[in-house]
mmCIF file of C-alpha atoms in Angstrom:
data_model
loop_
_atom_site.group_PDB
_atom_site.id
_atom_site.type_symbol
_atom_site.label_atom_id
_atom_site.label_comp_id
_atom_site.label_asym_id
_atom_site.label_seq_id
_atom_site.Cartn_x
_atom_site.Cartn_y
_atom_site.Cartn_z
ATOM 1 C CA UNK A 152 -83.104 26.466 39.114
ATOM 2 C CA UNK A 153 -83.491 23.106 41.201
ATOM 3 C CA UNK A 154 -80.847 25.007 43.659
ATOM 4 C CA UNK A 155 -79.691 28.857 44.046
ATOM 5 C CA UNK A 156 -76.955 27.840 46.420
ATOM 6 C CA UNK A 157 -74.100 25.282 47.157
ATOM 7 C CA UNK A 158 -73.983 23.651 50.471
ATOM 8 C CA UNK A 159 -70.672 25.572 50.980
ATOM 9 C CA UNK A 160 -71.855 28.783 49.754
ATOM 10 C CA UNK A 161 -73.538 30.856 52.500
ATOM 11 C CA UNK A 162 -71.550 33.258 54.323
ATOM 12 C CA UNK A 163 -72.985 36.357 57.103
ATOM 13 C CA UNK A 164 -73.676 38.313 53.961
ATOM 14 C CA UNK A 165 -76.535 35.854 52.678
ATOM 15 C CA UNK A 166 -78.289 36.276 56.304
ATOM 16 C CA UNK A 167 -81.973 37.158 55.822
ATOM 17 C CA UNK A 168 -81.705 35.817 51.807
ATOM 18 C CA UNK A 169 -83.996 33.163 51.374
ATOM 19 C CA UNK A 170 -81.605 30.360 49.575
ATOM 20 C CA UNK A 171 -82.567 26.810 47.964
ATOM 21 C CA UNK A 172 -79.815 23.729 48.862
ATOM 22 C CA UNK A 173 -79.423 20.130 47.620
ATOM 23 C CA UNK A 174 -77.363 17.866 48.652
ATOM 24 C CA UNK A 175 -76.996 14.013 50.898
ATOM 25 C CA UNK A 176 -77.789 14.209 54.197
ATOM 26 C CA UNK A 177 -74.530 14.037 56.445
ATOM 27 C CA UNK A 178 -75.877 13.768 60.036
ATOM 28 C CA UNK A 179 -78.819 14.731 61.432
ATOM 29 C CA UNK A 180 -79.691 15.516 65.414
ATOM 30 C CA UNK A 181 -83.358 15.422 66.936
ATOM 31 C CA UNK A 182 -83.245 17.781 70.340
ATOM 32 C CA UNK A 183 -87.029 17.510 70.673
ATOM 33 C CA UNK A 184 -89.280 19.851 68.752
ATOM 34 C CA UNK A 185 -86.380 20.762 66.446
ATOM 35 C CA UNK A 186 -84.224 18.469 63.633
ATOM 36 C CA UNK A 187 -80.906 19.850 62.871
ATOM 37 C CA UNK A 188 -79.543 18.120 59.333
ATOM 38 C CA UNK A 189 -75.698 19.111 58.086
ATOM 39 C CA UNK A 190 -76.541 19.059 54.368
ATOM 40 C CA UNK A 191 -73.124 18.092 52.712
ATOM 41 C CA UNK A 192 -72.639 18.563 48.882
ATOM 42 C CA UNK A 193 -69.248 18.923 47.314
ATOM 43 C CA UNK A 194 -68.356 22.457 48.158
ATOM 44 C CA UNK A 195 -69.127 21.761 51.470
ATOM 45 C CA UNK A 196 -71.486 21.779 54.342
ATOM 46 C CA UNK A 197 -74.715 23.986 55.629
ATOM 47 C CA UNK A 198 -76.510 23.554 58.987
ATOM 48 C CA UNK A 199 -80.354 23.376 58.123
ATOM 49 C CA UNK A 200 -82.642 23.766 61.554
ATOM 50 C CA UNK A 201 -86.703 22.340 61.017
ATOM 51 C CA UNK A 202 -87.919 24.408 63.651
ATOM 52 C CA UNK A 203 -91.715 24.190 65.017
ATOM 53 C CA UNK A 204 -92.683 27.449 63.746
ATOM 54 C CA UNK A 205 -92.103 25.887 60.364
ATOM 55 C CA UNK A 206 -95.282 23.280 60.904
ATOM 56 C CA UNK A 207 -95.288 20.218 62.737
ATOM 57 C CA UNK A 208 -95.476 18.210 59.710
ATOM 58 C CA UNK A 209 -92.130 19.207 58.176
ATOM 59 C CA UNK A 210 -90.676 18.833 61.684
ATOM 60 C CA UNK A 211 -92.030 15.011 61.660
ATOM 61 C CA UNK A 212 -90.825 15.111 58.044
ATOM 62 C CA UNK A 213 -87.223 15.977 59.118
ATOM 63 C CA UNK A 214 -87.100 13.635 61.665
ATOM 64 C CA UNK A 215 -87.327 11.002 59.392
ATOM 65 C CA UNK A 216 -84.597 11.787 57.086
ATOM 66 C CA UNK A 217 -81.578 9.550 57.462
ATOM 67 C CA UNK A 218 -77.826 9.501 56.287
ATOM 68 C CA UNK A 219 -76.843 9.792 52.643
ATOM 69 C CA UNK A 220 -81.263 10.912 51.740
ATOM 70 C CA UNK A 221 -80.640 13.459 49.106
ATOM 71 C CA UNK A 222 -83.119 16.316 49.656
ATOM 72 C CA UNK A 223 -83.720 19.635 48.264
ATOM 73 C CA UNK A 224 -84.831 22.464 51.194
ATOM 74 C CA UNK A 225 -85.636 26.080 50.825
ATOM 75 C CA UNK A 226 -85.383 28.948 53.566
ATOM 76 C CA UNK A 227 -83.758 31.825 54.859
ATOM 77 C CA UNK A 228 -80.323 32.096 55.710
ATOM 78 C CA UNK A 229 -79.906 33.105 59.473
ATOM 79 C CA UNK A 230 -76.930 33.720 61.897
ATOM 80 C CA UNK A 231 -76.284 31.158 64.606
ATOM 81 C CA UNK A 232 -77.399 31.856 67.823
ATOM 82 C CA UNK A 233 -74.402 32.710 70.082
ATOM 83 C CA UNK A 234 -72.498 30.527 71.538
ATOM 84 C CA UNK A 235 -73.353 27.933 68.471
ATOM 85 C CA UNK A 236 -71.100 29.004 65.920
ATOM 86 C CA UNK A 237 -68.739 26.227 64.359
ATOM 87 C CA UNK A 238 -65.195 27.596 63.633
ATOM 88 C CA UNK A 239 -64.464 24.275 61.464
ATOM 89 C CA UNK A 240 -66.920 24.908 58.986
ATOM 90 C CA UNK A 241 -67.058 27.733 56.568
ATOM 91 C CA UNK A 242 -70.413 28.262 56.795
ATOM 92 C CA UNK A 243 -70.368 27.574 60.730
ATOM 93 C CA UNK A 244 -71.562 31.457 60.803
ATOM 94 C CA UNK A 245 -75.046 30.734 59.816
ATOM 95 C CA UNK A 246 -77.327 28.176 59.371
ATOM 96 C CA UNK A 247 -80.900 27.646 57.212
ATOM 97 C CA UNK A 248 -84.095 28.166 58.846
ATOM 98 C CA UNK A 249 -86.085 25.848 56.579
ATOM 99 C CA UNK A 250 -89.474 26.291 55.364
ATOM 100 C CA UNK A 251 -89.882 23.770 52.950
ATOM 101 C CA UNK A 252 -88.631 19.772 52.030
ATOM 102 C CA UNK A 253 -88.492 17.734 49.231
ATOM 103 C CA UNK A 254 -86.966 14.177 49.387
ATOM 104 C CA UNK A 255 -85.401 13.569 46.160
ATOM 105 C CA UNK A 256 -84.142 10.137 46.985
ATOM 106 C CA UNK A 257 -83.885 7.799 50.213
ATOM 107 C CA UNK A 258 -81.274 6.100 50.667
ATOM 108 C CA UNK A 259 -81.146 2.575 52.154
ATOM 109 C CA UNK A 260 -78.710 1.703 54.931
ATOM 110 C CA UNK A 261 -75.261 2.497 53.874
ATOM 111 C CA UNK A 262 -72.723 -0.145 54.243
ATOM 112 C CA UNK A 263 -70.825 2.772 55.708
ATOM 113 C CA UNK A 264 -70.421 6.953 55.527
ATOM 114 C CA UNK A 265 -68.477 9.021 53.696
ATOM 115 C CA UNK A 266 -67.198 10.985 56.678
ATOM 116 C CA UNK A 267 -66.982 8.107 59.437
ATOM 117 C CA UNK A 268 -63.290 7.876 60.930
ATOM 118 C CA UNK A 269 -62.750 4.031 60.863
ATOM 119 C CA UNK A 270 -62.847 3.826 57.152
ATOM 120 C CA UNK A 271 -63.892 -0.441 56.228
ATOM 121 C CA UNK A 272 -61.780 -1.953 54.463
ATOM 122 C CA UNK A 273 -60.424 -1.228 50.906
ATOM 123 C CA UNK A 274 -62.666 -3.626 48.899
ATOM 124 C CA UNK A 275 -65.875 -3.077 50.402
ATOM 125 C CA UNK A 276 -65.058 0.877 49.674
ATOM 126 C CA UNK A 277 -64.391 -0.446 46.066
ATOM 127 C CA UNK A 278 -67.502 -2.289 45.801
ATOM 128 C CA UNK A 279 -69.425 0.560 46.798
ATOM 129 C CA UNK A 280 -67.204 3.390 45.428
ATOM 130 C CA UNK A 281 -69.975 6.004 44.661
ATOM 131 C CA UNK A 282 -69.872 6.018 48.639
ATOM 132 C CA UNK A 283 -65.678 6.017 48.891
ATOM 133 C CA UNK A 284 -66.108 9.117 46.097
ATOM 134 C CA UNK A 285 -68.123 10.832 48.620
ATOM 135 C CA UNK A 286 -65.319 11.079 50.888
ATOM 136 C CA UNK A 287 -64.076 14.427 51.481
ATOM 137 C CA UNK A 288 -60.032 13.329 50.533
ATOM 138 C CA UNK A 289 -61.508 11.569 47.597
ATOM 139 C CA UNK A 290 -63.130 14.598 46.579
ATOM 140 C CA UNK A 291 -60.018 16.645 47.217
ATOM 141 C CA UNK A 292 -58.003 14.497 45.350
ATOM 142 C CA UNK A 293 -59.717 14.471 41.890
ATOM 143 C CA UNK A 294 -61.138 18.231 42.077
ATOM 144 C CA UNK A 295 -56.762 18.930 42.554
ATOM 145 C CA UNK A 296 -56.080 16.739 39.424
ATOM 146 C CA UNK A 297 -58.721 18.368 37.126
ATOM 147 C CA UNK A 298 -57.119 21.255 38.045
ATOM 148 C CA UNK A 299 -53.484 20.354 37.340
ATOM 149 C CA UNK A 300 -54.414 19.219 34.376
ATOM 150 C CA UNK A 301 -56.206 22.166 33.084
ATOM 151 C CA UNK A 302 -52.716 24.224 34.314
ATOM 152 C CA UNK A 303 -50.794 21.807 32.052
ATOM 153 C CA UNK A 304 -53.018 22.582 29.071
ATOM 154 C CA UNK A 305 -53.299 26.158 30.103
ATOM 155 C CA UNK A 306 -49.278 26.170 29.934
ATOM 156 C CA UNK A 307 -48.818 24.511 26.552
ATOM 157 C CA UNK A 308 -52.076 26.300 25.158
ATOM 158 C CA UNK A 309 -50.087 29.672 25.628
ATOM 159 C CA UNK A 310 -47.308 28.250 24.098
ATOM 160 C CA UNK A 311 -48.642 27.198 20.544
ATOM 161 C CA UNK A 312 -49.213 23.653 21.243
ATOM 162 C CA UNK A 313 -51.975 22.124 19.529
ATOM 163 C CA UNK A 314 -54.366 19.738 21.729
ATOM 164 C CA UNK A 315 -55.376 16.638 19.861
ATOM 165 C CA UNK A 316 -57.457 13.629 20.906
ATOM 166 C CA UNK A 317 -56.175 10.264 19.648
ATOM 167 C CA UNK A 318 -57.990 6.882 18.821
ATOM 168 C CA UNK A 319 -58.370 4.303 21.436
ATOM 169 C CA UNK A 320 -58.993 1.813 18.978
ATOM 170 C CA UNK A 321 -56.028 1.026 16.385
ATOM 171 C CA UNK A 322 -53.945 -1.274 14.630
ATOM 172 C CA UNK A 323 -51.160 -3.275 17.187
ATOM 173 C CA UNK A 324 -47.479 -1.984 16.800
ATOM 174 C CA UNK A 325 -44.310 -3.184 18.068
ATOM 175 C CA UNK A 326 -43.874 -1.574 21.452
ATOM 176 C CA UNK A 327 -42.315 -2.370 24.929
ATOM 177 C CA UNK A 328 -45.289 -4.377 26.304
ATOM 178 C CA UNK A 329 -48.287 -6.660 24.874
ATOM 179 C CA UNK A 330 -51.209 -5.166 23.655
ATOM 180 C CA UNK A 331 -55.002 -5.405 24.414
ATOM 181 C CA UNK A 332 -56.740 -6.678 21.908
ATOM 182 C CA UNK A 333 -60.502 -6.080 21.218
ATOM 183 C CA UNK A 334 -62.274 -8.321 18.563
ATOM 184 C CA UNK A 335 -63.637 -6.272 15.546
ATOM 185 C CA UNK A 336 -67.235 -7.189 14.977
ATOM 186 C CA UNK A 337 -67.187 -6.145 11.197
ATOM 187 C CA UNK A 338 -64.332 -7.815 10.496
ATOM 188 C CA UNK A 339 -64.396 -11.447 11.485
ATOM 189 C CA UNK A 340 -61.262 -12.796 13.175
ATOM 190 C CA UNK A 341 -59.308 -9.243 13.119
ATOM 191 C CA UNK A 342 -58.696 -7.186 16.250
ATOM 192 C CA UNK A 343 -58.271 -3.778 17.267
ATOM 193 C CA UNK A 344 -55.446 -3.182 19.883
ATOM 194 C CA UNK A 345 -55.581 -0.101 22.938
ATOM 195 C CA UNK A 346 -52.816 1.809 22.721
ATOM 196 C CA UNK A 347 -50.004 1.748 24.478
ATOM 197 C CA UNK A 348 -49.078 5.360 24.050
ATOM 198 C CA UNK A 349 -50.129 7.910 21.194
ATOM 199 C CA UNK A 350 -46.634 7.114 19.210
ATOM 200 C CA UNK A 351 -47.792 6.771 16.181
ATOM 201 C CA UNK A 352 -50.310 9.205 15.975
ATOM 202 C CA UNK A 353 -48.037 12.110 17.248
ATOM 203 C CA UNK A 354 -45.413 11.178 14.885
ATOM 204 C CA UNK A 355 -48.227 11.346 12.058
ATOM 205 C CA UNK A 356 -48.916 14.988 13.307
ATOM 206 C CA UNK A 357 -45.195 16.403 12.678
ATOM 207 C CA UNK A 358 -45.024 14.869 9.514
ATOM 208 C CA UNK A 359 -48.552 16.713 8.699
ATOM 209 C CA UNK A 360 -47.328 19.923 10.117
ATOM 210 C CA UNK A 361 -48.735 20.276 13.625
ATOM 211 C CA UNK A 362 -45.317 21.436 15.079
ATOM 212 C CA UNK A 363 -46.628 21.401 18.604
ATOM 213 C CA UNK A 364 -48.888 18.661 20.322
ATOM 214 C CA UNK A 365 -50.177 17.808 22.937
ATOM 215 C CA UNK A 366 -52.432 15.573 24.824
ATOM 216 C CA UNK A 367 -53.386 13.921 28.489
ATOM 217 C CA UNK A 368 -53.362 10.353 26.872
ATOM 218 C CA UNK A 369 -54.856 7.234 28.337
ATOM 219 C CA UNK A 370 -52.809 4.427 27.646
ATOM 220 C CA UNK A 371 -52.845 0.902 28.182
ATOM 221 C CA UNK A 372 -50.688 -2.332 28.562
ATOM 222 C CA UNK A 373 -50.766 -5.791 29.364
ATOM 223 C CA UNK A 374 -48.268 -6.209 31.376
ATOM 224 C CA UNK A 375 -48.092 -7.690 35.456
ATOM 225 C CA UNK A 376 -48.004 -4.621 37.914
ATOM 226 C CA UNK A 377 -45.304 -2.587 38.841
ATOM 227 C CA UNK A 378 -44.734 -0.466 41.739
ATOM 228 C CA UNK A 379 -45.137 2.706 39.222
ATOM 229 C CA UNK A 380 -47.215 1.281 36.578
ATOM 230 C CA UNK A 381 -50.626 -0.481 36.425
ATOM 231 C CA UNK A 382 -52.396 -1.688 32.745
ATOM 232 C CA UNK A 383 -54.211 1.203 32.507
ATOM 233 C CA UNK A 384 -53.013 4.679 33.072
ATOM 234 C CA UNK A 385 -52.746 8.267 31.991
ATOM 235 C CA UNK A 386 -49.606 10.125 30.541
ATOM 236 C CA UNK A 387 -48.506 13.627 29.635
ATOM 237 C CA UNK A 388 -47.737 13.380 25.627
ATOM 238 C CA UNK A 389 -46.141 15.492 23.578
ATOM 239 C CA UNK A 390 -44.249 16.003 20.761
ATOM 240 C CA UNK A 391 -42.280 18.756 18.893
ATOM 241 C CA UNK A 392 -40.714 19.287 15.702
ATOM 242 C CA UNK A 393 -37.805 21.818 14.848
ATOM 243 C CA UNK A 394 -36.537 21.532 17.956
ATOM 244 C CA UNK A 395 -33.326 20.179 20.546
ATOM 245 C CA UNK A 396 -32.954 18.191 23.387
ATOM 246 C CA UNK A 397 -32.871 21.747 25.226
ATOM 247 C CA UNK A 398 -35.832 22.805 24.164
ATOM 248 C CA UNK A 399 -37.669 19.503 25.219
ATOM 249 C CA UNK A 400 -36.124 20.031 28.723
ATOM 250 C CA UNK A 401 -36.832 23.715 29.245
ATOM 251 C CA UNK A 402 -40.811 23.061 27.916
ATOM 252 C CA UNK A 403 -40.950 20.435 30.753
ATOM 253 C CA UNK A 404 -38.788 22.489 33.491
ATOM 254 C CA UNK A 405 -41.058 25.412 32.647
ATOM 255 C CA UNK A 406 -44.314 23.657 33.318
ATOM 256 C CA UNK A 407 -43.140 22.044 36.612
ATOM 257 C CA UNK A 408 -42.106 25.301 37.943
ATOM 258 C CA UNK A 409 -45.776 26.658 36.958
ATOM 259 C CA UNK A 410 -47.469 23.534 38.780
ATOM 260 C CA UNK A 411 -45.218 24.274 41.784
ATOM 261 C CA UNK A 412 -46.191 28.058 41.939
ATOM 262 C CA UNK A 413 -49.550 27.318 41.418
ATOM 263 C CA UNK A 414 -50.089 24.690 43.693
ATOM 264 C CA UNK A 415 -47.139 24.474 46.258
ATOM 265 C CA UNK A 416 -46.448 27.832 46.241
ATOM 266 C CA UNK A 417 -42.918 27.046 45.827
ATOM 267 C CA UNK A 418 -40.274 28.472 43.268
ATOM 268 C CA UNK A 419 -38.218 26.151 41.749
ATOM 269 C CA UNK A 420 -34.999 26.831 40.681
ATOM 270 C CA UNK A 421 -34.559 25.824 37.248
#
C-alpha cells in the first residue's frame, strides 16, 4: 500500500507507530536545521517534521518542497513538544517525524493556493478547477452532496423502490423546453436527444410492473438560465403505481424529515 493512514487520521493513540502518508504540501516552514511541512489530503492535515537526526540529505530535500507538491512520507508518530499543540487541527496533538521522503509529483507555481484567504476571481478558479476543488469548503460541499444522495437512496431502497439508470441518448419527445441534439454517426441525418427528464422511461417501468422506481437523474434543457435552473441539472426522479396523491406526498415528507434529522439535527413536524 502506498499509504497506511490518511492525513486526518493520526491521534495520540498512534504515538510511536510507524505510518506512511501521501498528500499535497499545504505549507512548509524552514526553521534553520529543521523543516516543518503541513501535509494535506481530503481527510485533513498532519504536520511532518524533517529533523537533523533524519539526515542532512533528507532535510535538504524537504527544504526544496513547494506548495502543492505531492509527496509520500514514512516515519513515526510523536507527540508535539509542550506548548506547540494546534487545537484547530484534529491531528494537532501529534506530528510525524519523517525518516523517508518520496516526491511523487512536483507542482508548478500555482496561480492560487487552496488555503489562501483572499480568493481570486471566479473565472480564474474555474480555469484551474482542480485547484479550486482542493479547497476545504468545496470538499465539504461535494462530500455532503454524496452523503445526502446516499441517504436518499437508502430511504427509497428501504421502501421497496428499484433504482434504475435510464438512457441519456434517446428520442426527442415534446416537453417544456428545446432538446439538446446529438448527431448520429451511424444514421446520417438523424439525431439523438438528451433527456429533459426520464419521463418516458419511468412510465415504461410502471407499465412493465415495476411499481416503485427511483433515480437521481441527469436532465438537459436547451433554455435560458433562470434563478433555479441551468441547462444541465440533477433531479430526484421517482414514480409509483397503485397510489394516490397522499401516498406520494407522504413519501417525500418522510424523506425530507430523514434528511433534516440526519444532516441538520432537526425534527420536522409532518
